[in-house]
PDB file of C-alpha atoms in Angstrom:
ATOM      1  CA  UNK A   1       0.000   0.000   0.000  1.00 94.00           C
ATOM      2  CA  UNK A   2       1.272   3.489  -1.260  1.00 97.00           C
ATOM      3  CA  UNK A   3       0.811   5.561   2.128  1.00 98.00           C
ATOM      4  CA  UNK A   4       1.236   9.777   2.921  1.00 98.00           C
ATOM      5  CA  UNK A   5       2.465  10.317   6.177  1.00 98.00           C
ATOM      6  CA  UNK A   6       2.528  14.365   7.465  1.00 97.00           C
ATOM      7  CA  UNK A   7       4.905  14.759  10.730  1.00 96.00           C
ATOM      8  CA  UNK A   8       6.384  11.969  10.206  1.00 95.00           C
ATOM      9  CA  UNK A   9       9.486  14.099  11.625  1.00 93.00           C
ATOM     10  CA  UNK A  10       7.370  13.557  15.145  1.00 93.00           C
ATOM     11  CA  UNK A  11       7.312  11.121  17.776  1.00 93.00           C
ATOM     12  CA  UNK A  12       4.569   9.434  16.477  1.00 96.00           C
ATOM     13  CA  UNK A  13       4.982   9.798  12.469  1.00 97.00           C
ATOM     14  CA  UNK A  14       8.381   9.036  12.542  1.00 97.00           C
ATOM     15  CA  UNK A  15       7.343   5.172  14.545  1.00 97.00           C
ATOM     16  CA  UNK A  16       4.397   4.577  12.008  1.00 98.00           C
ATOM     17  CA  UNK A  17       6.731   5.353   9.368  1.00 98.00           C
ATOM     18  CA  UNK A  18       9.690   2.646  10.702  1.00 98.00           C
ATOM     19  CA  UNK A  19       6.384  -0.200  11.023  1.00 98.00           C
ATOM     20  CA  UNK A  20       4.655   0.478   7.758  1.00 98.00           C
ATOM     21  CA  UNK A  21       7.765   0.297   6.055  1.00 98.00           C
ATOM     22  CA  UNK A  22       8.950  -2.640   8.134  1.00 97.00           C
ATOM     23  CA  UNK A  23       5.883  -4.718   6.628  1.00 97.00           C
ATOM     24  CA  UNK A  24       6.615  -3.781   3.161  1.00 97.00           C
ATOM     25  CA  UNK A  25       4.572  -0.331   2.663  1.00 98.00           C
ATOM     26  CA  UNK A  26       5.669   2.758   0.708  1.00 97.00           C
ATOM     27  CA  UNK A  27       5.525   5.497   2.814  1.00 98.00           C
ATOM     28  CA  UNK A  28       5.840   9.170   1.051  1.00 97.00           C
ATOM     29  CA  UNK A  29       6.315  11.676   3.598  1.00 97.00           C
ATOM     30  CA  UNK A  30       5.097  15.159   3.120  1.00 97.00           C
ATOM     31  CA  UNK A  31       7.732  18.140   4.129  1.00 96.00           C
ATOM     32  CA  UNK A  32       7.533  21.480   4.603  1.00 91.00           C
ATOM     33  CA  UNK A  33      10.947  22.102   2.078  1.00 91.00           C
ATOM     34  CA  UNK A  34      11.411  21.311  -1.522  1.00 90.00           C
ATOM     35  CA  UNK A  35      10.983  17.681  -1.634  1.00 86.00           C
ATOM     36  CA  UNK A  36      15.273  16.345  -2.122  1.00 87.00           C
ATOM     37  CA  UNK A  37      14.269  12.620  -2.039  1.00 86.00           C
ATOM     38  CA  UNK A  38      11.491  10.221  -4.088  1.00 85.00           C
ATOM     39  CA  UNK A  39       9.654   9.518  -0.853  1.00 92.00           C
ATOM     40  CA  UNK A  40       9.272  13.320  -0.111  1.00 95.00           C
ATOM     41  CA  UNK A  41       6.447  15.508  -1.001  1.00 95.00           C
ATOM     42  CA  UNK A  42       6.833  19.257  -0.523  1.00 96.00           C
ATOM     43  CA  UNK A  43       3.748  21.177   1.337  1.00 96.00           C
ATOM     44  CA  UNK A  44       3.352  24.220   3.404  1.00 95.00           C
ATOM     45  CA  UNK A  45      -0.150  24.580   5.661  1.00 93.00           C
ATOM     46  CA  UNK A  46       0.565  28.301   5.673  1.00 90.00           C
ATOM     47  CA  UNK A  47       0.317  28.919   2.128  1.00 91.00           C
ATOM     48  CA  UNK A  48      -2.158  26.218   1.778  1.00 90.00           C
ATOM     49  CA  UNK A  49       0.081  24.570  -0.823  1.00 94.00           C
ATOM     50  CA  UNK A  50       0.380  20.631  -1.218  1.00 95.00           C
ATOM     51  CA  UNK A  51       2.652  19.691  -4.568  1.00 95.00           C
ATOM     52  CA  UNK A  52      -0.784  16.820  -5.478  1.00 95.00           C
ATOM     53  CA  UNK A  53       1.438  15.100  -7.954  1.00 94.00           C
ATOM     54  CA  UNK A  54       3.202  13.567  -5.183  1.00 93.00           C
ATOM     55  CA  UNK A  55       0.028  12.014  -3.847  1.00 95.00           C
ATOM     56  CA  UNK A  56      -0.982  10.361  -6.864  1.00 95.00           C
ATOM     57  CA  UNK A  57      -1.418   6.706  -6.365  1.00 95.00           C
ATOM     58  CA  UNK A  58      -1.564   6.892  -2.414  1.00 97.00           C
ATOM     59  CA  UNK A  59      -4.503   4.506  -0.897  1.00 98.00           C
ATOM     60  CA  UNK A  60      -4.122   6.488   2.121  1.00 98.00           C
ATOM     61  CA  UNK A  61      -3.108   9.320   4.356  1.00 98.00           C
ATOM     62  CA  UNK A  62      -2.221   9.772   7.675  1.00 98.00           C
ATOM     63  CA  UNK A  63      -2.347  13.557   8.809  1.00 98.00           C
ATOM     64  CA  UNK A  64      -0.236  13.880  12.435  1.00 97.00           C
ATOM     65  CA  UNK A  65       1.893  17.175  11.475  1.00 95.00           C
ATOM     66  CA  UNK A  66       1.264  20.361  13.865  1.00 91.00           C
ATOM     67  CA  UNK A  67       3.004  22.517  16.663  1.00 85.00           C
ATOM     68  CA  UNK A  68       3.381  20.202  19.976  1.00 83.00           C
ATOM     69  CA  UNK A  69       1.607  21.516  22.625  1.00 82.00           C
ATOM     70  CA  UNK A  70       3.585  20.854  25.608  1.00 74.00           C
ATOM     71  CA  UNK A  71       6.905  22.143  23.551  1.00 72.00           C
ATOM     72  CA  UNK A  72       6.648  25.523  24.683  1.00 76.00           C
ATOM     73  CA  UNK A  73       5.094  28.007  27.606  1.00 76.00           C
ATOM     74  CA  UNK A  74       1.592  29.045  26.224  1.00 79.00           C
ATOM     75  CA  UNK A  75       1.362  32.684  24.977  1.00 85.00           C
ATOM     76  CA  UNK A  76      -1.257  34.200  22.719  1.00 89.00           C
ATOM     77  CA  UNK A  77       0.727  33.949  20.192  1.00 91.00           C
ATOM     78  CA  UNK A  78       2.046  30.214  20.644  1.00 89.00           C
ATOM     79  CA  UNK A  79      -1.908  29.224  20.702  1.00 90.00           C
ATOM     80  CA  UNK A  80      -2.224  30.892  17.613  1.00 94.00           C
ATOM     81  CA  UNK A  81       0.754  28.903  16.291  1.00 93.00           C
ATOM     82  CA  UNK A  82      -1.172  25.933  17.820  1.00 92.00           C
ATOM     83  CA  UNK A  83      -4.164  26.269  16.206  1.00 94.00           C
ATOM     84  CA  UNK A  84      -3.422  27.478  12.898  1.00 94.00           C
ATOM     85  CA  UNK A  85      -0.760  24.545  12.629  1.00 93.00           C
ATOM     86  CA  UNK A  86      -3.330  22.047  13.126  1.00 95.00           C
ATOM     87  CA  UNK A  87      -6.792  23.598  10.941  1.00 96.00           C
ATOM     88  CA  UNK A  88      -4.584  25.005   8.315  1.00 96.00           C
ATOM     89  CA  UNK A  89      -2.774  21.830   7.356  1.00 96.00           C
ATOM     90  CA  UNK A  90      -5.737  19.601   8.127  1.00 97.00           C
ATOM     91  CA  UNK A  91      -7.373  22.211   5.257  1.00 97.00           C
ATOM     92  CA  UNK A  92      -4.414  22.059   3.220  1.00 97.00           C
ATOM     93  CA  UNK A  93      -4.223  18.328   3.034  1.00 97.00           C
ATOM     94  CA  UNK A  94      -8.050  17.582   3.072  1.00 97.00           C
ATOM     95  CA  UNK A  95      -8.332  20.050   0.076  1.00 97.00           C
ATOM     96  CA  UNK A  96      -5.549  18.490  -1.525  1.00 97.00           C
ATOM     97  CA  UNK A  97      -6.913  15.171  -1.720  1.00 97.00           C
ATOM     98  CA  UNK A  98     -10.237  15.975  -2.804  1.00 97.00           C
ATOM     99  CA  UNK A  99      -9.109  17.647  -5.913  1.00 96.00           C
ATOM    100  CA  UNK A 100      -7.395  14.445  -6.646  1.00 97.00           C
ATOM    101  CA  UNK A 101      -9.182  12.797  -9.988  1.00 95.00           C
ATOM    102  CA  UNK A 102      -8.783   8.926  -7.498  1.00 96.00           C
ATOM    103  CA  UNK A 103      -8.514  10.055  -4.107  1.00 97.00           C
ATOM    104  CA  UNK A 104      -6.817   8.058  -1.611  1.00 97.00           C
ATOM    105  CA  UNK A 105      -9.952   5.655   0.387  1.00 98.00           C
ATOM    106  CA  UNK A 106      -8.753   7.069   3.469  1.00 98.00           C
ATOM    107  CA  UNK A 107      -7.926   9.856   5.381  1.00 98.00           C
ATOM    108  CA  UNK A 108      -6.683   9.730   9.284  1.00 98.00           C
ATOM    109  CA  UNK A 109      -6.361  13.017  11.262  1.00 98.00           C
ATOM    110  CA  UNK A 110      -4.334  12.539  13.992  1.00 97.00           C
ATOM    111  CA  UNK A 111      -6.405  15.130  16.672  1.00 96.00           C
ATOM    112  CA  UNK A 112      -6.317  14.953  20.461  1.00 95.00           C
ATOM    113  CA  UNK A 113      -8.833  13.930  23.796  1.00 96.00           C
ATOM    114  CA  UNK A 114      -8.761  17.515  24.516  1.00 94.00           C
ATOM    115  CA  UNK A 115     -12.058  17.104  22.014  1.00 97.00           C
ATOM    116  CA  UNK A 116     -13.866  16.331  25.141  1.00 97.00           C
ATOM    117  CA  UNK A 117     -12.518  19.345  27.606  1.00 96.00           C
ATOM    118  CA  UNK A 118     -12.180  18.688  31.581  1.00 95.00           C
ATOM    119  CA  UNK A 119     -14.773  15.552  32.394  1.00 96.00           C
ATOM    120  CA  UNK A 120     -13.624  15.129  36.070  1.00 95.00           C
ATOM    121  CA  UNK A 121     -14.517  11.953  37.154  1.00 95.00           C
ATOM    122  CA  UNK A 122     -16.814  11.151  34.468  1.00 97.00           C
ATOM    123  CA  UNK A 123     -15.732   8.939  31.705  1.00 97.00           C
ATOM    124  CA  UNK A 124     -15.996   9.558  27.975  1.00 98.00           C
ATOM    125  CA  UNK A 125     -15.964   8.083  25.029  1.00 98.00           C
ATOM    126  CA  UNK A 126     -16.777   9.062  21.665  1.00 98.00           C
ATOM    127  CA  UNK A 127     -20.148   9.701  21.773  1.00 98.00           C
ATOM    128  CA  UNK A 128     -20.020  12.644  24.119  1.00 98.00           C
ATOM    129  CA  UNK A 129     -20.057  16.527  23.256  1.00 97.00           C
ATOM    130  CA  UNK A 130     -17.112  18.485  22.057  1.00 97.00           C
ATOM    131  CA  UNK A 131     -16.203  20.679  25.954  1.00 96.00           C
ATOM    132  CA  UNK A 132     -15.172  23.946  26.288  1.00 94.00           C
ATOM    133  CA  UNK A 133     -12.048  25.532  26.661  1.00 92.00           C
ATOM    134  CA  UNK A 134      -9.048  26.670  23.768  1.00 92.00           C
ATOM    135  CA  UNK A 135      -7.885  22.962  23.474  1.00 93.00           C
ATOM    136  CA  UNK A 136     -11.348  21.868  22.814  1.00 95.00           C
ATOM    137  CA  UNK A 137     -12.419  24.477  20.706  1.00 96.00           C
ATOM    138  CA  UNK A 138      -8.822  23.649  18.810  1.00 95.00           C
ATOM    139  CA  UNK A 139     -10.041  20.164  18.136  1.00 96.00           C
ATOM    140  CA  UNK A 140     -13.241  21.104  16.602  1.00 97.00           C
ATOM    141  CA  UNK A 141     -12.055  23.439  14.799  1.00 97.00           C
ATOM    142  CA  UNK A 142      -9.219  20.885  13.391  1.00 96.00           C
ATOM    143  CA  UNK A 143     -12.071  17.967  12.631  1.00 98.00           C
ATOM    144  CA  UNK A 144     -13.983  20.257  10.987  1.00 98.00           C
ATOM    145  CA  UNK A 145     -11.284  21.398   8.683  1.00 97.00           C
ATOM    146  CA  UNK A 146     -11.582  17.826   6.791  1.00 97.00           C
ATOM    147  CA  UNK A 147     -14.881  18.419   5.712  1.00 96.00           C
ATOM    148  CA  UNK A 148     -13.343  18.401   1.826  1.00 96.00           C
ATOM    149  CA  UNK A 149     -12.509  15.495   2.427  1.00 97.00           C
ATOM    150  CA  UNK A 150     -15.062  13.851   3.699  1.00 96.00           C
ATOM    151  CA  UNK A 151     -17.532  15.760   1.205  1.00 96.00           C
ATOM    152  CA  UNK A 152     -15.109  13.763  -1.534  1.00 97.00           C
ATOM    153  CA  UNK A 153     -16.276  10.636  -0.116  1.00 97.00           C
ATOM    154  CA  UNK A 154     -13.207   9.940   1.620  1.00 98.00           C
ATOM    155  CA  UNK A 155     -13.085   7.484   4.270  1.00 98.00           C
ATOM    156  CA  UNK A 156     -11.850  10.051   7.487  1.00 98.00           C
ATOM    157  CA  UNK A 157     -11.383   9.163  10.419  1.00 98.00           C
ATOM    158  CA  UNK A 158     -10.257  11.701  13.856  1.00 98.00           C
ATOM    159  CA  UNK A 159      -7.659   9.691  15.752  1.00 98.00           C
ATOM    160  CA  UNK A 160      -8.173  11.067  19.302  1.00 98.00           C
ATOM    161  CA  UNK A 161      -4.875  10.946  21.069  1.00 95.00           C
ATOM    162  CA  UNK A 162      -4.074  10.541  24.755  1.00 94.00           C
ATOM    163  CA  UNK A 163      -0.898  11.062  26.360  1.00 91.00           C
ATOM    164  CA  UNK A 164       1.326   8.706  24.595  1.00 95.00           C
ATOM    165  CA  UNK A 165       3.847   7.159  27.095  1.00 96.00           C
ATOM    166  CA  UNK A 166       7.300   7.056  25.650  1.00 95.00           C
ATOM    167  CA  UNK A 167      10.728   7.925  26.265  1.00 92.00           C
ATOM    168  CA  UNK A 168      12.084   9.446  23.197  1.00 85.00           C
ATOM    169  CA  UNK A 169       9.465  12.620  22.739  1.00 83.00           C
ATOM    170  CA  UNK A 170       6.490  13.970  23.498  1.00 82.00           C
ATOM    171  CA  UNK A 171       4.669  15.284  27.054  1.00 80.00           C
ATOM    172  CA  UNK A 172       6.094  12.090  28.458  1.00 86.00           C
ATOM    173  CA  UNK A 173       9.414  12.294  27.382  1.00 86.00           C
ATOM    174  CA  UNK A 174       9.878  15.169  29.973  1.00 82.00           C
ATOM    175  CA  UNK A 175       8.790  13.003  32.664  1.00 85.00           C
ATOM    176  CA  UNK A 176      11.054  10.216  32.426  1.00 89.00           C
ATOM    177  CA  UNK A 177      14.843  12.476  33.599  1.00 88.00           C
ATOM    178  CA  UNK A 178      12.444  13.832  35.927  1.00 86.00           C
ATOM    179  CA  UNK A 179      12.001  10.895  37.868  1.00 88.00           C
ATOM    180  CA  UNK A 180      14.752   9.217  37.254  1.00 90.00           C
ATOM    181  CA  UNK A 181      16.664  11.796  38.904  1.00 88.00           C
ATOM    182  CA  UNK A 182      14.411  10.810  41.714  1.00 90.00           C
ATOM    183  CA  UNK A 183      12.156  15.092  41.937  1.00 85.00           C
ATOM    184  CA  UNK A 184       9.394  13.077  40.578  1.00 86.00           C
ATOM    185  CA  UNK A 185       5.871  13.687  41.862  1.00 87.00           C
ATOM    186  CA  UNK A 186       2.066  14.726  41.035  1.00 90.00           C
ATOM    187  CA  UNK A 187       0.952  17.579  39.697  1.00 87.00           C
ATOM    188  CA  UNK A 188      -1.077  20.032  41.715  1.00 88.00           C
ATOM    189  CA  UNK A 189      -3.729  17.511  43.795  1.00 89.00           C
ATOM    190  CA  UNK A 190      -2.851  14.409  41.545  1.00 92.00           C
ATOM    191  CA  UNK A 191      -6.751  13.696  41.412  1.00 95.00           C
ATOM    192  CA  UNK A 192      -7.078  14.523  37.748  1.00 94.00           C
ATOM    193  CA  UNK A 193      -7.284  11.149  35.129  1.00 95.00           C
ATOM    194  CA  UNK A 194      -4.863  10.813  32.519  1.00 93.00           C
ATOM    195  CA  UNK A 195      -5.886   9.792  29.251  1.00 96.00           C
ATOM    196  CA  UNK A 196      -2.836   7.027  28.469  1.00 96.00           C
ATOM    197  CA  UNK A 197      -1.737   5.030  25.901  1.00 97.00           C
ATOM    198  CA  UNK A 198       1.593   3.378  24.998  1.00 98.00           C
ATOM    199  CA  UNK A 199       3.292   4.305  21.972  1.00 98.00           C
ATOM    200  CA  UNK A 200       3.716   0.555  20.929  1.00 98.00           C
ATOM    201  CA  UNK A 201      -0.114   0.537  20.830  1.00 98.00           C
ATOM    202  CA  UNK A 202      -0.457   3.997  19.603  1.00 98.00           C
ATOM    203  CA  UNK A 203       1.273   2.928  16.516  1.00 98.00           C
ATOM    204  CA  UNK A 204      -0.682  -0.379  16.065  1.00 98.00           C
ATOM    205  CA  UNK A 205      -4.099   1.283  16.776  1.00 98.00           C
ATOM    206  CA  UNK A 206      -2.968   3.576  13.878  1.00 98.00           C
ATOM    207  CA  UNK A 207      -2.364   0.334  11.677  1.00 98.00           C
ATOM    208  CA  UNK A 208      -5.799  -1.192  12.594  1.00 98.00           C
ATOM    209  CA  UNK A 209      -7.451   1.847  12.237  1.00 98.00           C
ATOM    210  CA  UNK A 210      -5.725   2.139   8.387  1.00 98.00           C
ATOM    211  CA  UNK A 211      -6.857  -1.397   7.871  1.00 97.00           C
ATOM    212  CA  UNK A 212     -10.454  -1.165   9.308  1.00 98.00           C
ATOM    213  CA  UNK A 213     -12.780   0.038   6.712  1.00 96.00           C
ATOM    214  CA  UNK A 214     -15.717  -0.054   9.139  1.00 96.00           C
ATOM    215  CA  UNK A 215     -13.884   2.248  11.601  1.00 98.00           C
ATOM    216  CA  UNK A 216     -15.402   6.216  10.478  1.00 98.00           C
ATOM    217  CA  UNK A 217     -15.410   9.698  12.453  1.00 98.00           C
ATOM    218  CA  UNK A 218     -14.091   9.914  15.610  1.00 98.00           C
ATOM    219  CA  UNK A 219     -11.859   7.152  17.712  1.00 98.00           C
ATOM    220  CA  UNK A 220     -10.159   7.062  20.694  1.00 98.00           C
ATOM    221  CA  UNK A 221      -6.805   6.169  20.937  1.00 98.00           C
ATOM    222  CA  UNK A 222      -6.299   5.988  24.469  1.00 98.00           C
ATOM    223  CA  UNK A 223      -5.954   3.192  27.154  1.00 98.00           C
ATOM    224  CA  UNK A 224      -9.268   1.083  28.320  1.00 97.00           C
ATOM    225  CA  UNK A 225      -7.972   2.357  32.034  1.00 95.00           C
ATOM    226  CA  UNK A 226      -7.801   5.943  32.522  1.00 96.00           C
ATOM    227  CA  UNK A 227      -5.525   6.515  35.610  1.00 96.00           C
ATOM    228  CA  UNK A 228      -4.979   9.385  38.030  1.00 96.00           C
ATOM    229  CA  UNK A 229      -1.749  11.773  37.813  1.00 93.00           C
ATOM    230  CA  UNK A 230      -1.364  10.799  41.238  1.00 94.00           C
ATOM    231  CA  UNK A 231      -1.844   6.528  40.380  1.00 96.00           C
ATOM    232  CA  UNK A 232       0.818   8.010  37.301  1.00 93.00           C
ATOM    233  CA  UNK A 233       3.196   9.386  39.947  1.00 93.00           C
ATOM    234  CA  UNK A 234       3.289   6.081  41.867  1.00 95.00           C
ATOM    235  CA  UNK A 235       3.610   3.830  38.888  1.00 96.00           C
ATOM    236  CA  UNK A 236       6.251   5.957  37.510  1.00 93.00           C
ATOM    237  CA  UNK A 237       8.645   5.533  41.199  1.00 94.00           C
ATOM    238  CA  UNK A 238       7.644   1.470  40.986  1.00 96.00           C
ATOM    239  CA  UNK A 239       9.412   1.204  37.593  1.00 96.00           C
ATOM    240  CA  UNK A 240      12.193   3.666  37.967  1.00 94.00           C
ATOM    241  CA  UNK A 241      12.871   3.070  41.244  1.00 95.00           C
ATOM    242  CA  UNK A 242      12.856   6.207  42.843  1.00 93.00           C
ATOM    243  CA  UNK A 243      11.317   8.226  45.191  1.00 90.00           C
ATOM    244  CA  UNK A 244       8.303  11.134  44.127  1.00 88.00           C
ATOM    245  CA  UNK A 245       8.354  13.065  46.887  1.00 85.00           C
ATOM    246  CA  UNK A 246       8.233  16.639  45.170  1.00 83.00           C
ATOM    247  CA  UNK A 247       4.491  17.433  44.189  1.00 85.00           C
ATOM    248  CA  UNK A 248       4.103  20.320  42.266  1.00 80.00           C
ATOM    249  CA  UNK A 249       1.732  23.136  43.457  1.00 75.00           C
ATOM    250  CA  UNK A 250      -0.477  24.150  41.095  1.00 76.00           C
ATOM    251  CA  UNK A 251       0.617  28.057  41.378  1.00 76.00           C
ATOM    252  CA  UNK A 252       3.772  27.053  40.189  1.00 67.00           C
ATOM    253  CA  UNK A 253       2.531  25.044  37.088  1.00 62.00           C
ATOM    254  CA  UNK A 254       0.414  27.999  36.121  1.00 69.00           C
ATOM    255  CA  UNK A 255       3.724  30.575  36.673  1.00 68.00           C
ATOM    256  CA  UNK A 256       5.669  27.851  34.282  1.00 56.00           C
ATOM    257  CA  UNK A 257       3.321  26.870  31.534  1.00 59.00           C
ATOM    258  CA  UNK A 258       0.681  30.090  31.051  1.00 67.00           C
ATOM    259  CA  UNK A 259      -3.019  29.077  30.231  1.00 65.00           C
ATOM    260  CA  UNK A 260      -1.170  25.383  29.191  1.00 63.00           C
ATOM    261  CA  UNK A 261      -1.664  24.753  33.546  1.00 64.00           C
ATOM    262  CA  UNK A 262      -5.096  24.130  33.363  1.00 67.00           C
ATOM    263  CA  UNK A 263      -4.695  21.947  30.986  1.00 67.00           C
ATOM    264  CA  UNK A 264      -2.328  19.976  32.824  1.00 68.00           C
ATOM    265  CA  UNK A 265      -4.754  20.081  36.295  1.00 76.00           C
ATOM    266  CA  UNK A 266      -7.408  19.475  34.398  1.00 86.00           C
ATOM    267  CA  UNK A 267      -9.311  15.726  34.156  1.00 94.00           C
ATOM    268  CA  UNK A 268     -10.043  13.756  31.167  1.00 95.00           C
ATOM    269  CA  UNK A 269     -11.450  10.187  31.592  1.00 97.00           C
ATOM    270  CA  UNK A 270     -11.702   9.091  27.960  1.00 98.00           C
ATOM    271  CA  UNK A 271     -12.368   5.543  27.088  1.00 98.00           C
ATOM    272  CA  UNK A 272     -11.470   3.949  23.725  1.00 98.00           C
ATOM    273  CA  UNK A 273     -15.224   2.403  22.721  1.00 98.00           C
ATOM    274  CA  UNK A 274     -14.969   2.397  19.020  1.00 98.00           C
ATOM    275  CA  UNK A 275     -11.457   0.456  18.834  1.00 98.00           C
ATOM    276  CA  UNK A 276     -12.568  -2.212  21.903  1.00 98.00           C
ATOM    277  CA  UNK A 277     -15.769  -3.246  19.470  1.00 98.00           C
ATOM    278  CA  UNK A 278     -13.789  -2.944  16.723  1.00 98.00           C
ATOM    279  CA  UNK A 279     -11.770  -6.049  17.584  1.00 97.00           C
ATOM    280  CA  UNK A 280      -8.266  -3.938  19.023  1.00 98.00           C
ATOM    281  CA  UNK A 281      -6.322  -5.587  21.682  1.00 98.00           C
ATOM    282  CA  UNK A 282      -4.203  -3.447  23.676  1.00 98.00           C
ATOM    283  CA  UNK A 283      -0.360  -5.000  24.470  1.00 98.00           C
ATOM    284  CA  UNK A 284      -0.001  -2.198  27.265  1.00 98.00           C
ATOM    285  CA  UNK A 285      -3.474  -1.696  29.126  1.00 97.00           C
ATOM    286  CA  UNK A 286      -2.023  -0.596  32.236  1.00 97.00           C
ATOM    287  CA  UNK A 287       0.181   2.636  32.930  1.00 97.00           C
ATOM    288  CA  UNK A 288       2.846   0.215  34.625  1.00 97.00           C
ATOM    289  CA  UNK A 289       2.535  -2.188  31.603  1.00 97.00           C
ATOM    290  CA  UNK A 290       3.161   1.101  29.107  1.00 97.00           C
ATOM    291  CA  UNK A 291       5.793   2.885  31.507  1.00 97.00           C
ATOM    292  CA  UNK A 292       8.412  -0.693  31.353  1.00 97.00           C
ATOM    293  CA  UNK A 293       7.193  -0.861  27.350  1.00 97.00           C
ATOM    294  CA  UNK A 294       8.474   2.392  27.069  1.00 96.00           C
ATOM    295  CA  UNK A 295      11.638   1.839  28.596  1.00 94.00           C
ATOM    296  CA  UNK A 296      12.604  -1.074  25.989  1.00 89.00           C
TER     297      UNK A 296
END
């Protein structure tokens, strides 16, 4: 299968990129540069420009490309930068492949939990409401840029992401010299869930999901067990052996991240319906399970 892979640069594009190719697939990747290789297609979300030619032939696409959102402290502008990455190219590329005289069958947009906004202790899945707040009005915004896409009869589908636990990038990534230098701990009262979900099976709901024709709209990618920052904390000093005895107050989150803090404090119990019936089995359930995967 001819696949299109956007931030494949990432955490993880770059691991669905090593395990379609390692099964035989030909992965183009789409770069924001004049393309210097035959697997690279050039595009740019800000000028709304994707070179089409290069997409010829692709059966699908898999859309994860835009700003991180734990990379930097949030400032107007950097949630401008966070939202326009993410609608912009999701317009770009869904506008791209509708003009396309064969289309590829599929499109996968690679958008976030924060869909759902804070759900304290209730759990989620992806039948509830959009919430309120910037990330959540980001994510609708982001789904809804796909519309050409889907209007093109397109097969699209909005992979929800967790927190993906893994060592080499991402929110996560942080956390790891963190505790292993043993200044671990929870954040503010450690009561809010985490939304989890190992990168091993991050990458292989991504696969199922490509291979899944009955699988449409929204799906969670997150772990069947949402956990507590505080259940986190503990399972993160089991593994690495070290103590977490330095919570962090809430005041200080806010003073270090901007608006990003309530983000971080706030709850999201999400629950991954649509793969479970869909016949996915999870390698890493638990956040212990996904903490020692991501240390191999």
């Amino acid at each position: 299968m001819r696949i299109a892979v956007t931030g494949s640069t990432g955490l993880i594009g770059s691991a669905l990129t090593r395990s379609l190719r390692s099964d035989g697939h030909d992965v183009v990747r789409l770069v924001r540069r004049p393309s210097e290789a035959g697997d690279e297609v050039e595009w740019d979300p800000k000028r709304q420009y994707v070179d089409t030619a290069g997409l010829v032939g692709c059966e699908a696409v898999v859309h994860l490309a835009g700003a991180g959102v734990g990379d930097r402290r949030w400032t107007a502008a950097y949630k401008k930068e966070i939202r326009d990455s993410r609608v912009l190219g999701t317009a770009a590329v869904a506008d791209a492949l509708a003009s396309l005289d064969t289309p590829p069958a599929t499109l996968v947009v690679g958008t976030a939990v924060g869909y759902y906004g804070d759900t304290g202790d209730r759990a989620v899945d992806e039948s509830a409401p959009p919430g309120h707040g910037f990330l959540a009005d980001v994510c609708q915004e982001w789904e809804e840029a796909a519309a050409e896409a889907e209007e093109a009869g397109i097969r699209t589908v909005y992979a929800r992401t967790g927190l993906v636990v893994a060592r080499g990038g991402g929110a996560w990534g942080k956390l790891f010299p963190v505790f292993k230098a043993g200044l671990g701990g929870r954040l503010g009262d450690g009561s809010q869930y985490w939304s989890h979900i190992a990168l091993h099976d991050h990458i292989a709901a991504l696969r199922h999901i490509l291979d899944t024709e009955e699988l449409t709209g929204p799906v969670n990618l997150t772990a069947p067990d949402p956990v507590t920052n505080r259940e986190v904390t503990a399972a993160m000093a089991r593994v690495l052996r070290r103590p977490a005895l330095f919570p962090v107050p809430a005041a200080a989150l806010r003073a270090a991240l901007g608006d990003f803090a309530e983000d971080v404090l706030g709850s999201q119990r999400v629950l991954p319906t649509q793969l479970l019936e869909s016949g996915f089995d999870f390698a890493f359930p638990g956040i212990e399970e996904a903490v020692r995967a991501a240390l191999r």
